[in-house]
PDB file of C-alpha atoms in Angstrom:
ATOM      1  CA  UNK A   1      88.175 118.705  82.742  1.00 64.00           C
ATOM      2  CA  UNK A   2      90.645 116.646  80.507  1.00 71.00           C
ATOM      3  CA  UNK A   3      93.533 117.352  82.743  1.00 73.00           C
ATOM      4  CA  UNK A   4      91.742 115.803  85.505  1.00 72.00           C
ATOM      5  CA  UNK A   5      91.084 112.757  83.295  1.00 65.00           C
ATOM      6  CA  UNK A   6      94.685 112.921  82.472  1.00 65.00           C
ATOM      7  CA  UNK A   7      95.564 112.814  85.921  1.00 74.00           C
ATOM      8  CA  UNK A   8      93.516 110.070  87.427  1.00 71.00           C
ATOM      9  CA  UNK A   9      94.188 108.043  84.178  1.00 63.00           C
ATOM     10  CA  UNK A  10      97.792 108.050  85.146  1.00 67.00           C
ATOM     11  CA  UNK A  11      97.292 107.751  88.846  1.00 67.00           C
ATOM     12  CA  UNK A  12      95.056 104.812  87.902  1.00 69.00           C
ATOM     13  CA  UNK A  13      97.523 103.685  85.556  1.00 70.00           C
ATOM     14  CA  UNK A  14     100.485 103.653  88.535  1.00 71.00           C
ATOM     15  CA  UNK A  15      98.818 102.230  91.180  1.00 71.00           C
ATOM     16  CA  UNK A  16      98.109  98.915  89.045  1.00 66.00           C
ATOM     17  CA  UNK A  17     101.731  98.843  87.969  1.00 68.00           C
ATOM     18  CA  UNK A  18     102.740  99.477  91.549  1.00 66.00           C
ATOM     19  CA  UNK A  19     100.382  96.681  92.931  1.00 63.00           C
ATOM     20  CA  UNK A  20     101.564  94.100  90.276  1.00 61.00           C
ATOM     21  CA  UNK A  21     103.043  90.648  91.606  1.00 58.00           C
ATOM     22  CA  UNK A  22     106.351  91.574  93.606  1.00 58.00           C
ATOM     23  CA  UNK A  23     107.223  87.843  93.499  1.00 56.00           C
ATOM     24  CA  UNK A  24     108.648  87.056  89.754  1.00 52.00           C
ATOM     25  CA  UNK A  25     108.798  83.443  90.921  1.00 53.00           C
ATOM     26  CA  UNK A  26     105.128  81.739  90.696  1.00 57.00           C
ATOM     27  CA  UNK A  27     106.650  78.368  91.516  1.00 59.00           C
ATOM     28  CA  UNK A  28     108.609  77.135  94.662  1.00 72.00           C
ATOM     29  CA  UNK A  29     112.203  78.168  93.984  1.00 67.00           C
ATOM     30  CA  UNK A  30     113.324  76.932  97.466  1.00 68.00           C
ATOM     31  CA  UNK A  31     112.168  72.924  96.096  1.00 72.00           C
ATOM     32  CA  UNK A  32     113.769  73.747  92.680  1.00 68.00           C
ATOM     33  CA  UNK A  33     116.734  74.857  93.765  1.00 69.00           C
ATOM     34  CA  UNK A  34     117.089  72.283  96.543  1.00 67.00           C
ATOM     35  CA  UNK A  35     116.559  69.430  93.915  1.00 69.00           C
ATOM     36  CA  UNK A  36     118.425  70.803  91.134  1.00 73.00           C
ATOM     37  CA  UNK A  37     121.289  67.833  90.793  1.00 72.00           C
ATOM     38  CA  UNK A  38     122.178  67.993  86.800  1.00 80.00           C
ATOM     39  CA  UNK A  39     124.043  70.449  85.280  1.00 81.00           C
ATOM     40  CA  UNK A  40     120.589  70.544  82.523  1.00 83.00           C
ATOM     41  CA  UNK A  41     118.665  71.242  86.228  1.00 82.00           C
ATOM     42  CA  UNK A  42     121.141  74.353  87.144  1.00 83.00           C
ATOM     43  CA  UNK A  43     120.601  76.036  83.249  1.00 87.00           C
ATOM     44  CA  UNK A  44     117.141  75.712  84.107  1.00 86.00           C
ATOM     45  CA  UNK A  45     117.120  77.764  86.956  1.00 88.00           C
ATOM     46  CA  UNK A  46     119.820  80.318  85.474  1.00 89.00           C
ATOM     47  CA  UNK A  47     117.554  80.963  82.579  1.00 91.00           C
ATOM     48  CA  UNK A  48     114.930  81.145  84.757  1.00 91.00           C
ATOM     49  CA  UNK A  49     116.471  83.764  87.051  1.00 93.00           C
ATOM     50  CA  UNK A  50     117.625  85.634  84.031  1.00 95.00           C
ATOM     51  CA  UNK A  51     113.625  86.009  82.283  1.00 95.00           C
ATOM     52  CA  UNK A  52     112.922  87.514  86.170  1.00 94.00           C
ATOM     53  CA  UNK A  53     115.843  89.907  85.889  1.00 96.00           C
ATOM     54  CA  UNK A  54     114.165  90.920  82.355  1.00 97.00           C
ATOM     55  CA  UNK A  55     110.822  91.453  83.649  1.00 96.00           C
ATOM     56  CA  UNK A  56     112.090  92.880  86.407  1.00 97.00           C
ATOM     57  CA  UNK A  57     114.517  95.316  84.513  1.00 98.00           C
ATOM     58  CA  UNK A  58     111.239  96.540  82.108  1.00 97.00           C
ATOM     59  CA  UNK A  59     109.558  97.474  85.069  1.00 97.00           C
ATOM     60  CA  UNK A  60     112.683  99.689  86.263  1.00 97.00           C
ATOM     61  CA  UNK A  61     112.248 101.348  82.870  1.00 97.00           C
ATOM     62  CA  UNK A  62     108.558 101.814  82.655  1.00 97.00           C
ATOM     63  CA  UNK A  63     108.770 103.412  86.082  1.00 97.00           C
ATOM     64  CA  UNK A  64     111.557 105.868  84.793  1.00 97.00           C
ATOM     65  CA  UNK A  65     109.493 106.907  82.138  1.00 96.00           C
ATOM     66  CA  UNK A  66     106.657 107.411  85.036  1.00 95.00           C
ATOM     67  CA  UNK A  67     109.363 109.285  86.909  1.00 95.00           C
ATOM     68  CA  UNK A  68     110.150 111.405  83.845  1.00 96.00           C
ATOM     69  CA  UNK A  69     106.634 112.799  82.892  1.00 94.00           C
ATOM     70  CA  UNK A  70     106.486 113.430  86.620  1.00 93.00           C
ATOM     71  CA  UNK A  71     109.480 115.824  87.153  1.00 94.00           C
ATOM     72  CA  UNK A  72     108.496 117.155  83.660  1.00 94.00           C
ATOM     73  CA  UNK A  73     105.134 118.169  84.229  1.00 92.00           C
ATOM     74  CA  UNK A  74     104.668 118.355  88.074  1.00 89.00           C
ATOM     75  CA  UNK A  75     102.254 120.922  87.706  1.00 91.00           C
ATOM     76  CA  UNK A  76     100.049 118.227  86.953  1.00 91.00           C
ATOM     77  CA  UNK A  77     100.004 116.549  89.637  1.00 89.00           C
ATOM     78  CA  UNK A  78      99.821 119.331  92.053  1.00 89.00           C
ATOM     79  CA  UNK A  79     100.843 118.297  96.054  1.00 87.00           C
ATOM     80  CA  UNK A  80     101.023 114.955  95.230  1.00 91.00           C
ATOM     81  CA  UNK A  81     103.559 115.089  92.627  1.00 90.00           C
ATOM     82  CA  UNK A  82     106.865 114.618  95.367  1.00 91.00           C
ATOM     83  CA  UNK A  83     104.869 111.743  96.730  1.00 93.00           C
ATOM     84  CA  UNK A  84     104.485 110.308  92.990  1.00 93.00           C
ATOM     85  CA  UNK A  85     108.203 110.951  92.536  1.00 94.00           C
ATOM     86  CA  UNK A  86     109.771 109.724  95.748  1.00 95.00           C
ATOM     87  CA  UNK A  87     107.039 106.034  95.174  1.00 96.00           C
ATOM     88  CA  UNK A  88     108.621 106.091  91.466  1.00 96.00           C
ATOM     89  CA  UNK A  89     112.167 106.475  92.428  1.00 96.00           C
ATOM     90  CA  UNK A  90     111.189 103.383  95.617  1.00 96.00           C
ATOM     91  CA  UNK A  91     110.290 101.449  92.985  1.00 97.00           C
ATOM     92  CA  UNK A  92     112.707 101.962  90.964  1.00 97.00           C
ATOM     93  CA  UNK A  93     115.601 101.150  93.259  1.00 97.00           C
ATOM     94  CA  UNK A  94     113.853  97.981  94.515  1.00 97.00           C
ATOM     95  CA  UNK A  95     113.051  96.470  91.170  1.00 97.00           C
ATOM     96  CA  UNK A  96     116.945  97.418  90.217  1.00 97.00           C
ATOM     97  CA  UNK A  97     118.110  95.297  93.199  1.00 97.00           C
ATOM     98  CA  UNK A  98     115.812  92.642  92.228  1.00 96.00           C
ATOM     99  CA  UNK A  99     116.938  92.282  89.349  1.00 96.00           C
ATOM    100  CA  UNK A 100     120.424  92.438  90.339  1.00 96.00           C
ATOM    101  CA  UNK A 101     119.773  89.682  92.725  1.00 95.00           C
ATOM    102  CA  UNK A 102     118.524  87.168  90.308  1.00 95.00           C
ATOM    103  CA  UNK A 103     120.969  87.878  87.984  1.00 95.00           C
ATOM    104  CA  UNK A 104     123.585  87.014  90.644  1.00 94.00           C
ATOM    105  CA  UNK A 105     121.790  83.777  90.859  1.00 90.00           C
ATOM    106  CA  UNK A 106     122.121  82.992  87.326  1.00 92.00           C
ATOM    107  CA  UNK A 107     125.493  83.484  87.309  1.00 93.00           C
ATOM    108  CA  UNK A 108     125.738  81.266  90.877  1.00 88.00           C
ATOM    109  CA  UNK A 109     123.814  78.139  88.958  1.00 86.00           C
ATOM    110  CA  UNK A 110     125.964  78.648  85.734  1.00 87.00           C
ATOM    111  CA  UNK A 111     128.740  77.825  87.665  1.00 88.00           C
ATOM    112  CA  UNK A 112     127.512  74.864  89.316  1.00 82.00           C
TER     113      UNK A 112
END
């Protein structure tokens, strides 16, 4: 009975995390970019791109540690522990290119 709780706890638990906001940037980055003239208006939008990469890059490791107690106790999770590995390890790699991707931007806008 408390292995089952376990169980859909977690699932629970993952499927929020997996359905959180994909978009890091709540405002319109296309008008902030687009109207960033000053040098003060670029180091806004690196430090900007650089907080996403952070959130972003906690996400990659909460997802790993998902991953983790996965492969480490698969018997757990029965047949549906490969799919809960393979979504982890999706996740994972799109979050790390995300991140990757803003922080490319930061560097971009420092050097403007």
């Amino acid at each position: 009975m408390k292995t089952k709780l376990l169980i859909t706890l977690l699932l629970g638990a993952g499927i929020l995390v997996a359905c959180s906001e994909m978009n890091p940037h709540p405002m319109d980055m296309t008008q902030a970019v687009q109207s960033a003239t000053t040098k003060a208006d670029h180091e806004a939008l690196a430090k900007h791109y650089e907080e996403a990469a952070k959130e972003l890059q906690l996400k990659v490791e909460e997802h790993k540690k998902l991953l983790s107690q996965y492969q480490s106790k698969s018997y757990l999770y029965g047949k549906q522990g490969d799919t809960l590995v393979s979504h982890c390890r999706v996740l994972i790699n799109a979050y790390e290119k995300a991140a990757e991707a803003n922080l490319s931007m930061a560097a971009m806008h420092r050097q403007m």
